[in-house]
Amino acid sequence: MSLLTKQVTVSLPFLRVKFPALLLLSFLLLLALVLAISIGAVPIAFSKLITSDLTAQQQAVLFSIRLPRILLALIVGVALAVSGAALQGLFRNPLADPGLIGISTSSALAVAIVIVFAGPLTGLLGLYSLSVAAFLGATIACLVIFRFAKLTGKFSVTYLLLTGIALNALCAAGVGFLTFLSNDEQLRALTFWTMGSLGGALWPSVIVASTIVLPASFILIRSARELNLLLLGENEARYLGVDEDKLKRRIIIATALTVGAGIAVSGIIGFVGLVVPHLVRLLLGPDHRLLIPSSAILGASLLLVADTLARTIVAPSEMPVGILTSLIGGPFFLWLLVKQYSGRFGI
């Protein structure tokens, strides 16, 4: 029996057993925060931060550049991780991921359309416009995925992956065509979306992303009990009082909001939604009441560490963080495929 088909009931003894793992995740997040604040072109000792003994240059770097970027990394990490955990629960398969099944690239295509055809958009209005476009692209992708994954009348993981491959190819072609039509300024913006970066983080970006991601993530956390029941099977969940259609609509909308808001401010950052929930599931089990909040913590930590590496390992240049997450997630996905289908094809 796979991890996603086991039902776990959270009790006090269970929480006591899982407490060390939760403590470890919280410690990793704190350590990632300390490193992200301290490391950079302008080093900031954490002891000086505590005592407020910062130079004028350090204060300017911390409050104008580093803090917005750190907070944006946390928010986008939460968005990708909780959406991945919710999608895996909804599809009842650990291979579901916003990037893998075409949601991220669909959002990026919608954002690219706005960039090329809507003209320059600045300030909060521009950021919210990009978020709305990304949300619409993600929603359309989710609906298409559901439609094609159930062509045989029963949900098919094979059709899920094939639909994701087709969506990724079509949307990548669309982004490529828009890149061909774009001018120099639009080309730079499109390159930002396709590679994924937090280099343009500003306080308005943090405000926009947080006002969308945090409420949508709360909706996904509130859906944890119904996702647990859905693991038993659609018929069993319906018998236990779960409105399956309502749950699917809620998960799709909330996931589209989180992914769309994340892509609007950071571009395409792949594999966080695949890697993080699976690691948390190995640590804490499949109960979504722990899985989704813990995925949020680990997702924020992972993306913050990846972004810290991206802006330091090739200094004074900067590597797009999407490259690093793909370098981690690609081999992990191959390992997950081998594990998922081992023995079925003689592997």
Tab-separated table of C-alpha atoms in Angstrom:
chain	number	residue	atom	x	y	z
A	1	MET	CA	0.000	0.000	0.000
A	2	SER	CA	1.471	3.375	-1.003
A	3	LEU	CA	1.871	6.328	1.291
A	4	LEU	CA	-0.984	8.171	-0.364
A	5	THR	CA	-3.510	5.413	0.272
A	6	LYS	CA	-2.993	5.130	4.014
A	7	GLN	CA	-5.310	6.935	6.378
A	8	VAL	CA	-3.728	8.306	9.543
A	9	THR	CA	-5.637	9.697	12.498
A	10	VAL	CA	-3.855	12.418	14.459
A	11	SER	CA	-3.861	11.726	18.183
A	12	LEU	CA	-1.803	13.002	21.081
A	13	PRO	CA	0.569	10.004	21.036
A	14	PHE	CA	0.987	10.481	17.288
A	15	LEU	CA	1.829	14.150	17.764
A	16	ARG	CA	4.393	13.223	20.425
A	17	VAL	CA	6.049	10.828	17.986
A	18	LYS	CA	6.077	13.433	15.218
A	19	PHE	CA	7.161	16.337	17.439
A	20	PRO	CA	10.937	15.862	16.803
A	21	ALA	CA	10.346	16.030	13.040
A	22	LEU	CA	8.230	19.179	13.409
A	23	LEU	CA	10.922	20.697	15.630
A	24	LEU	CA	13.538	19.845	13.011
A	25	LEU	CA	11.531	21.555	10.243
A	26	SER	CA	11.121	24.685	12.379
A	27	PHE	CA	14.838	24.713	13.175
A	28	LEU	CA	15.693	24.406	9.471
A	29	LEU	CA	13.492	27.406	8.707
A	30	LEU	CA	15.149	29.478	11.451
A	31	LEU	CA	18.604	28.486	10.230
A	32	ALA	CA	17.676	29.367	6.652
A	33	LEU	CA	16.487	32.798	7.818
A	34	VAL	CA	19.712	33.486	9.700
A	35	LEU	CA	21.859	32.463	6.727
A	36	ALA	CA	19.775	34.444	4.237
A	37	ILE	CA	20.037	37.601	6.349
A	38	SER	CA	23.754	37.231	7.007
A	39	ILE	CA	25.140	36.097	3.642
A	40	GLY	CA	25.455	38.377	0.653
A	41	ALA	CA	27.573	40.986	-1.114
A	42	VAL	CA	27.253	43.065	2.047
A	43	PRO	CA	27.708	40.680	5.007
A	44	ILE	CA	25.470	41.325	8.015
A	45	ALA	CA	26.483	39.556	11.215
A	46	PHE	CA	23.441	38.210	13.032
A	47	SER	CA	24.847	39.457	16.346
A	48	LYS	CA	24.876	43.009	14.956
A	49	LEU	CA	21.323	42.567	13.771
A	50	ILE	CA	20.182	41.592	17.257
A	51	THR	CA	21.978	44.547	18.864
A	52	SER	CA	20.873	46.927	16.064
A	53	ASP	CA	24.520	47.829	15.515
A	54	LEU	CA	24.289	48.209	11.737
A	55	THR	CA	25.991	50.692	9.467
A	56	ALA	CA	23.926	52.914	7.184
A	57	GLN	CA	24.896	50.736	4.225
A	58	GLN	CA	23.871	47.541	6.014
A	59	GLN	CA	20.516	49.055	7.006
A	60	ALA	CA	19.818	50.122	3.432
A	61	VAL	CA	20.722	46.674	2.076
A	62	LEU	CA	18.738	44.853	4.759
A	63	PHE	CA	15.477	46.792	4.576
A	64	SER	CA	15.416	47.733	0.895
A	65	ILE	CA	16.886	44.631	-0.762
A	66	ARG	CA	17.435	41.618	1.463
A	67	LEU	CA	14.290	41.537	3.623
A	68	PRO	CA	11.830	41.890	0.705
A	69	ARG	CA	13.657	39.105	-1.121
A	70	ILE	CA	13.683	36.845	1.939
A	71	LEU	CA	9.976	37.366	2.602
A	72	LEU	CA	9.125	36.805	-1.061
A	73	ALA	CA	11.127	33.553	-1.070
A	74	LEU	CA	9.189	32.396	1.999
A	75	ILE	CA	5.825	33.280	0.448
A	76	VAL	CA	6.560	31.675	-2.931
A	77	GLY	CA	7.977	28.587	-1.205
A	78	VAL	CA	4.784	28.259	0.825
A	79	ALA	CA	2.654	28.745	-2.305
A	80	LEU	CA	4.399	26.039	-4.326
A	81	ALA	CA	4.669	23.524	-1.476
A	82	VAL	CA	1.074	23.709	-0.213
A	83	SER	CA	-0.321	23.648	-3.746
A	84	GLY	CA	1.772	20.562	-4.502
A	85	ALA	CA	0.603	18.832	-1.313
A	86	ALA	CA	-3.045	19.647	-2.054
A	87	LEU	CA	-2.810	18.500	-5.684
A	88	GLN	CA	-1.153	15.234	-4.673
A	89	GLY	CA	-3.965	14.627	-2.209
A	90	LEU	CA	-6.637	15.526	-4.732
A	91	PHE	CA	-5.144	13.347	-7.482
A	92	ARG	CA	-4.131	10.701	-4.913
A	93	ASN	CA	-0.697	10.405	-6.488
A	94	PRO	CA	2.719	11.752	-5.382
A	95	LEU	CA	3.688	12.607	-8.971
A	96	ALA	CA	1.273	15.549	-9.162
A	97	ASP	CA	3.074	18.889	-9.196
A	98	PRO	CA	2.056	22.355	-10.449
A	99	GLY	CA	5.007	22.467	-12.837
A	100	LEU	CA	4.959	18.845	-13.915
A	101	ILE	CA	1.294	18.772	-14.956
A	102	GLY	CA	1.358	22.088	-16.790
A	103	ILE	CA	-0.161	24.520	-14.268
A	104	SER	CA	2.992	26.635	-13.899
A	105	THR	CA	3.643	26.948	-17.630
A	106	SER	CA	-0.019	27.789	-18.276
A	107	SER	CA	0.246	30.594	-15.734
A	108	ALA	CA	3.470	31.777	-17.317
A	109	LEU	CA	1.821	31.854	-20.750
A	110	ALA	CA	-1.012	33.991	-19.405
A	111	VAL	CA	1.499	36.358	-17.793
A	112	ALA	CA	3.474	36.507	-21.047
A	113	ILE	CA	0.324	37.506	-22.958
A	114	VAL	CA	-0.238	40.383	-20.536
A	115	ILE	CA	3.396	41.501	-20.757
A	116	VAL	CA	3.463	41.553	-24.552
A	117	PHE	CA	-0.031	42.854	-25.375
A	118	ALA	CA	-1.119	44.926	-22.358
A	119	GLY	CA	1.856	47.277	-22.396
A	120	PRO	CA	3.970	48.270	-19.378
A	121	LEU	CA	2.239	47.618	-16.057
A	122	THR	CA	3.804	49.091	-12.945
A	123	GLY	CA	3.038	49.338	-9.242
A	124	LEU	CA	0.481	47.336	-7.305
A	125	LEU	CA	-2.024	47.462	-10.176
A	126	GLY	CA	0.480	45.886	-12.537
A	127	LEU	CA	1.402	43.158	-10.069
A	128	TYR	CA	-2.242	42.337	-9.351
A	129	SER	CA	-2.948	42.249	-13.099
A	130	LEU	CA	-0.172	39.710	-13.579
A	131	SER	CA	-1.493	37.688	-10.634
A	132	VAL	CA	-5.021	37.645	-12.093
A	133	ALA	CA	-3.657	36.550	-15.473
A	134	ALA	CA	-1.580	33.796	-13.860
A	135	PHE	CA	-4.608	32.682	-11.821
A	136	LEU	CA	-6.748	32.395	-14.960
A	137	GLY	CA	-4.030	30.425	-16.736
A	138	ALA	CA	-3.654	28.057	-13.778
A	139	THR	CA	-7.433	27.578	-13.495
A	140	ILE	CA	-7.790	26.705	-17.174
A	141	ALA	CA	-4.909	24.244	-16.860
A	142	CYS	CA	-6.516	22.539	-13.839
A	143	LEU	CA	-9.824	22.155	-15.664
A	144	VAL	CA	-8.130	20.722	-18.764
A	145	ILE	CA	-6.135	18.288	-16.636
A	146	PHE	CA	-9.266	17.034	-14.871
A	147	ARG	CA	-11.116	16.630	-18.155
A	148	PHE	CA	-8.402	14.608	-19.878
A	149	ALA	CA	-7.361	12.600	-16.808
A	150	LYS	CA	-10.888	11.139	-16.622
A	151	LEU	CA	-11.405	10.399	-20.317
A	152	THR	CA	-11.858	6.705	-19.557
A	153	GLY	CA	-14.428	7.442	-16.846
A	154	LYS	CA	-11.891	6.741	-14.125
A	155	PHE	CA	-9.034	8.976	-13.066
A	156	SER	CA	-5.854	7.925	-14.903
A	157	VAL	CA	-2.370	8.900	-13.732
A	158	THR	CA	-1.050	8.098	-17.216
A	159	TYR	CA	-3.442	10.593	-18.783
A	160	LEU	CA	-2.536	13.072	-16.045
A	161	LEU	CA	1.150	12.965	-16.952
A	162	LEU	CA	0.490	12.934	-20.700
A	163	THR	CA	-1.814	15.930	-20.386
A	164	GLY	CA	0.831	17.727	-18.367
A	165	ILE	CA	3.461	17.018	-21.028
A	166	ALA	CA	1.141	18.305	-23.763
A	167	LEU	CA	0.255	21.454	-21.785
A	168	ASN	CA	3.898	22.166	-21.028
A	169	ALA	CA	4.799	21.781	-24.694
A	170	LEU	CA	1.935	23.960	-25.946
A	171	CYS	CA	2.499	26.688	-23.372
A	172	ALA	CA	6.262	26.658	-23.936
A	173	ALA	CA	5.594	27.109	-27.640
A	174	GLY	CA	3.246	29.988	-26.846
A	175	VAL	CA	5.823	31.685	-24.638
A	176	GLY	CA	8.433	31.150	-27.356
A	177	PHE	CA	6.185	32.772	-29.973
A	178	LEU	CA	5.529	35.739	-27.680
A	179	THR	CA	9.265	36.020	-27.087
A	180	PHE	CA	9.708	36.277	-30.862
A	181	LEU	CA	7.155	39.117	-30.976
A	182	SER	CA	8.503	41.006	-27.955
A	183	ASN	CA	10.757	44.044	-27.851
A	184	ASP	CA	13.913	44.285	-25.745
A	185	GLU	CA	12.146	45.309	-22.532
A	186	GLN	CA	9.492	42.632	-22.890
A	187	LEU	CA	12.151	40.053	-23.769
A	188	ARG	CA	13.975	40.704	-20.492
A	189	ALA	CA	10.721	40.302	-18.574
A	190	LEU	CA	9.854	37.053	-20.380
A	191	THR	CA	13.314	35.659	-19.692
A	192	PHE	CA	12.681	36.408	-16.018
A	193	TRP	CA	9.462	34.339	-16.048
A	194	THR	CA	10.888	31.360	-17.881
A	195	MET	CA	13.999	30.969	-15.708
A	196	GLY	CA	12.501	31.856	-12.346
A	197	SER	CA	14.155	34.443	-10.124
A	198	LEU	CA	13.542	36.466	-6.978
A	199	GLY	CA	15.996	39.160	-8.018
A	200	GLY	CA	13.245	41.701	-8.647
A	201	ALA	CA	11.780	41.413	-5.148
A	202	LEU	CA	10.389	44.680	-3.788
A	203	TRP	CA	7.971	45.474	-0.990
A	204	PRO	CA	5.002	45.845	-3.412
A	205	SER	CA	5.705	42.308	-4.674
A	206	VAL	CA	5.685	41.016	-1.104
A	207	ILE	CA	2.377	42.773	-0.371
A	208	VAL	CA	0.659	41.432	-3.489
A	209	ALA	CA	1.904	37.880	-3.062
A	210	SER	CA	1.066	37.697	0.648
A	211	THR	CA	-2.487	39.013	0.223
A	212	ILE	CA	-3.202	36.209	-2.259
A	213	VAL	CA	-1.047	33.283	-1.115
A	214	LEU	CA	-1.785	33.358	2.617
A	215	PRO	CA	-5.629	33.286	2.404
A	216	ALA	CA	-5.545	30.651	-0.367
A	217	SER	CA	-3.095	28.514	1.647
A	218	PHE	CA	-5.425	28.770	4.640
A	219	ILE	CA	-8.242	27.397	2.463
A	220	LEU	CA	-6.065	24.436	1.510
A	221	ILE	CA	-5.183	23.773	5.149
A	222	ARG	CA	-8.879	23.891	6.079
A	223	SER	CA	-9.519	21.236	3.409
A	224	ALA	CA	-7.106	18.763	5.031
A	225	ARG	CA	-9.742	16.575	6.691
A	226	GLU	CA	-11.691	16.132	3.438
A	227	LEU	CA	-8.486	15.318	1.566
A	228	ASN	CA	-7.788	12.629	4.183
A	229	LEU	CA	-11.185	11.106	3.552
A	230	LEU	CA	-10.654	11.318	-0.210
A	231	LEU	CA	-7.601	9.062	0.173
A	232	LEU	CA	-10.012	6.255	1.044
A	233	GLY	CA	-11.607	6.541	-2.399
A	234	GLU	CA	-14.234	8.753	-3.990
A	235	ASN	CA	-17.166	6.505	-3.097
A	236	GLU	CA	-16.052	6.090	0.512
A	237	ALA	CA	-15.450	9.821	0.890
A	238	ARG	CA	-18.886	10.586	-0.542
A	239	TYR	CA	-20.445	8.111	1.900
A	240	LEU	CA	-18.680	9.891	4.777
A	241	GLY	CA	-20.180	13.224	3.783
A	242	VAL	CA	-17.562	14.766	1.488
A	243	ASP	CA	-18.983	16.873	-1.328
A	244	GLU	CA	-16.433	15.785	-3.913
A	245	ASP	CA	-17.319	18.338	-6.577
A	246	LYS	CA	-17.254	21.190	-4.093
A	247	LEU	CA	-13.917	19.996	-2.704
A	248	LYS	CA	-12.389	19.769	-6.193
A	249	ARG	CA	-13.554	23.264	-7.091
A	250	ARG	CA	-12.169	24.642	-3.837
A	251	ILE	CA	-8.793	22.943	-4.262
A	252	ILE	CA	-8.517	23.986	-7.912
A	253	ILE	CA	-9.333	27.635	-7.198
A	254	ALA	CA	-7.065	27.866	-4.137
A	255	THR	CA	-4.229	26.091	-5.955
A	256	ALA	CA	-4.609	28.314	-9.000
A	257	LEU	CA	-4.475	31.383	-6.745
A	258	THR	CA	-1.339	30.276	-4.904
A	259	VAL	CA	0.524	29.149	-8.018
A	260	GLY	CA	-0.614	32.185	-9.995
A	261	ALA	CA	0.470	34.654	-7.322
A	262	GLY	CA	3.816	32.914	-6.949
A	263	ILE	CA	4.538	32.899	-10.671
A	264	ALA	CA	3.428	36.524	-11.040
A	265	VAL	CA	6.249	37.683	-8.744
A	266	SER	CA	8.938	35.051	-9.312
A	267	GLY	CA	8.433	33.330	-12.659
A	268	ILE	CA	8.559	29.546	-13.107
A	269	ILE	CA	10.260	27.764	-10.205
A	270	GLY	CA	9.890	24.051	-10.696
A	271	PHE	CA	9.824	20.919	-8.570
A	272	VAL	CA	9.286	22.562	-5.146
A	273	GLY	CA	5.693	21.327	-5.172
A	274	LEU	CA	6.892	17.812	-6.025
A	275	VAL	CA	9.890	17.391	-3.725
A	276	VAL	CA	8.685	19.068	-0.543
A	277	PRO	CA	5.358	17.231	0.072
A	278	HIS	CA	6.985	13.889	-0.642
A	279	LEU	CA	9.800	14.530	1.850
A	280	VAL	CA	7.299	15.658	4.485
A	281	ARG	CA	5.174	12.583	3.805
A	282	LEU	CA	8.203	10.387	4.477
A	283	LEU	CA	8.827	12.220	7.773
A	284	LEU	CA	5.302	12.708	9.110
A	285	GLY	CA	3.010	10.428	7.144
A	286	PRO	CA	0.124	11.239	4.788
A	287	ASP	CA	-2.253	13.021	7.194
A	288	HIS	CA	-2.952	16.335	5.451
A	289	ARG	CA	-3.606	18.073	8.755
A	290	LEU	CA	0.150	17.814	9.322
A	291	LEU	CA	1.289	17.388	5.737
A	292	ILE	CA	0.103	20.725	4.341
A	293	PRO	CA	1.334	23.024	7.187
A	294	SER	CA	4.630	21.130	7.395
A	295	SER	CA	5.046	21.370	3.629
A	296	ALA	CA	4.608	25.124	3.954
A	297	ILE	CA	7.466	25.271	6.483
A	298	LEU	CA	9.814	23.054	4.473
A	299	GLY	CA	8.896	24.716	1.168
A	300	ALA	CA	9.707	28.141	2.574
A	301	SER	CA	13.015	26.829	3.957
A	302	LEU	CA	14.007	25.064	0.735
A	303	LEU	CA	13.319	28.006	-1.549
A	304	LEU	CA	15.029	30.426	0.835
A	305	VAL	CA	18.167	28.260	0.910
A	306	ALA	CA	18.074	27.839	-2.875
A	307	ASP	CA	17.730	31.598	-3.394
A	308	THR	CA	20.571	32.304	-0.955
A	309	LEU	CA	22.785	29.932	-2.951
A	310	ALA	CA	21.590	31.434	-6.254
A	311	ARG	CA	22.703	34.937	-5.281
A	312	THR	CA	26.024	33.924	-3.711
A	313	ILE	CA	27.646	30.938	-5.466
A	314	VAL	CA	28.377	32.876	-8.685
A	315	ALA	CA	28.725	36.344	-7.138
A	316	PRO	CA	28.845	39.093	-8.294
A	317	SER	CA	26.517	37.544	-10.888
A	318	GLU	CA	23.302	35.803	-9.902
A	319	MET	CA	21.974	32.410	-10.934
A	320	PRO	CA	18.194	32.074	-11.500
A	321	VAL	CA	16.794	30.107	-8.589
A	322	GLY	CA	14.638	28.060	-10.972
A	323	ILE	CA	17.817	26.435	-12.314
A	324	LEU	CA	18.841	25.271	-8.842
A	325	THR	CA	15.432	23.850	-7.964
A	326	SER	CA	15.349	21.982	-11.281
A	327	LEU	CA	18.811	20.551	-10.621
A	328	ILE	CA	17.476	19.203	-7.324
A	329	GLY	CA	14.021	18.216	-8.515
A	330	GLY	CA	14.933	16.507	-11.790
A	331	PRO	CA	16.928	13.629	-10.264
A	332	PHE	CA	14.415	13.414	-7.412
A	333	PHE	CA	11.565	12.987	-9.898
A	334	LEU	CA	13.437	10.227	-11.729
A	335	TRP	CA	14.021	8.455	-8.409
A	336	LEU	CA	10.349	8.850	-7.537
A	337	LEU	CA	9.313	7.376	-10.888
A	338	VAL	CA	11.582	4.358	-10.379
A	339	LYS	CA	10.227	3.884	-6.856
A	340	GLN	CA	6.612	4.318	-7.961
A	341	TYR	CA	6.802	1.813	-10.792
A	342	SER	CA	9.588	-0.506	-9.574
A	343	GLY	CA	8.715	-4.139	-10.198
A	344	ARG	CA	6.034	-3.188	-12.709
A	345	PHE	CA	8.484	-3.041	-15.603
A	346	GLY	CA	11.215	-5.260	-14.191
A	347	ILE	CA	13.182	-2.327	-12.730
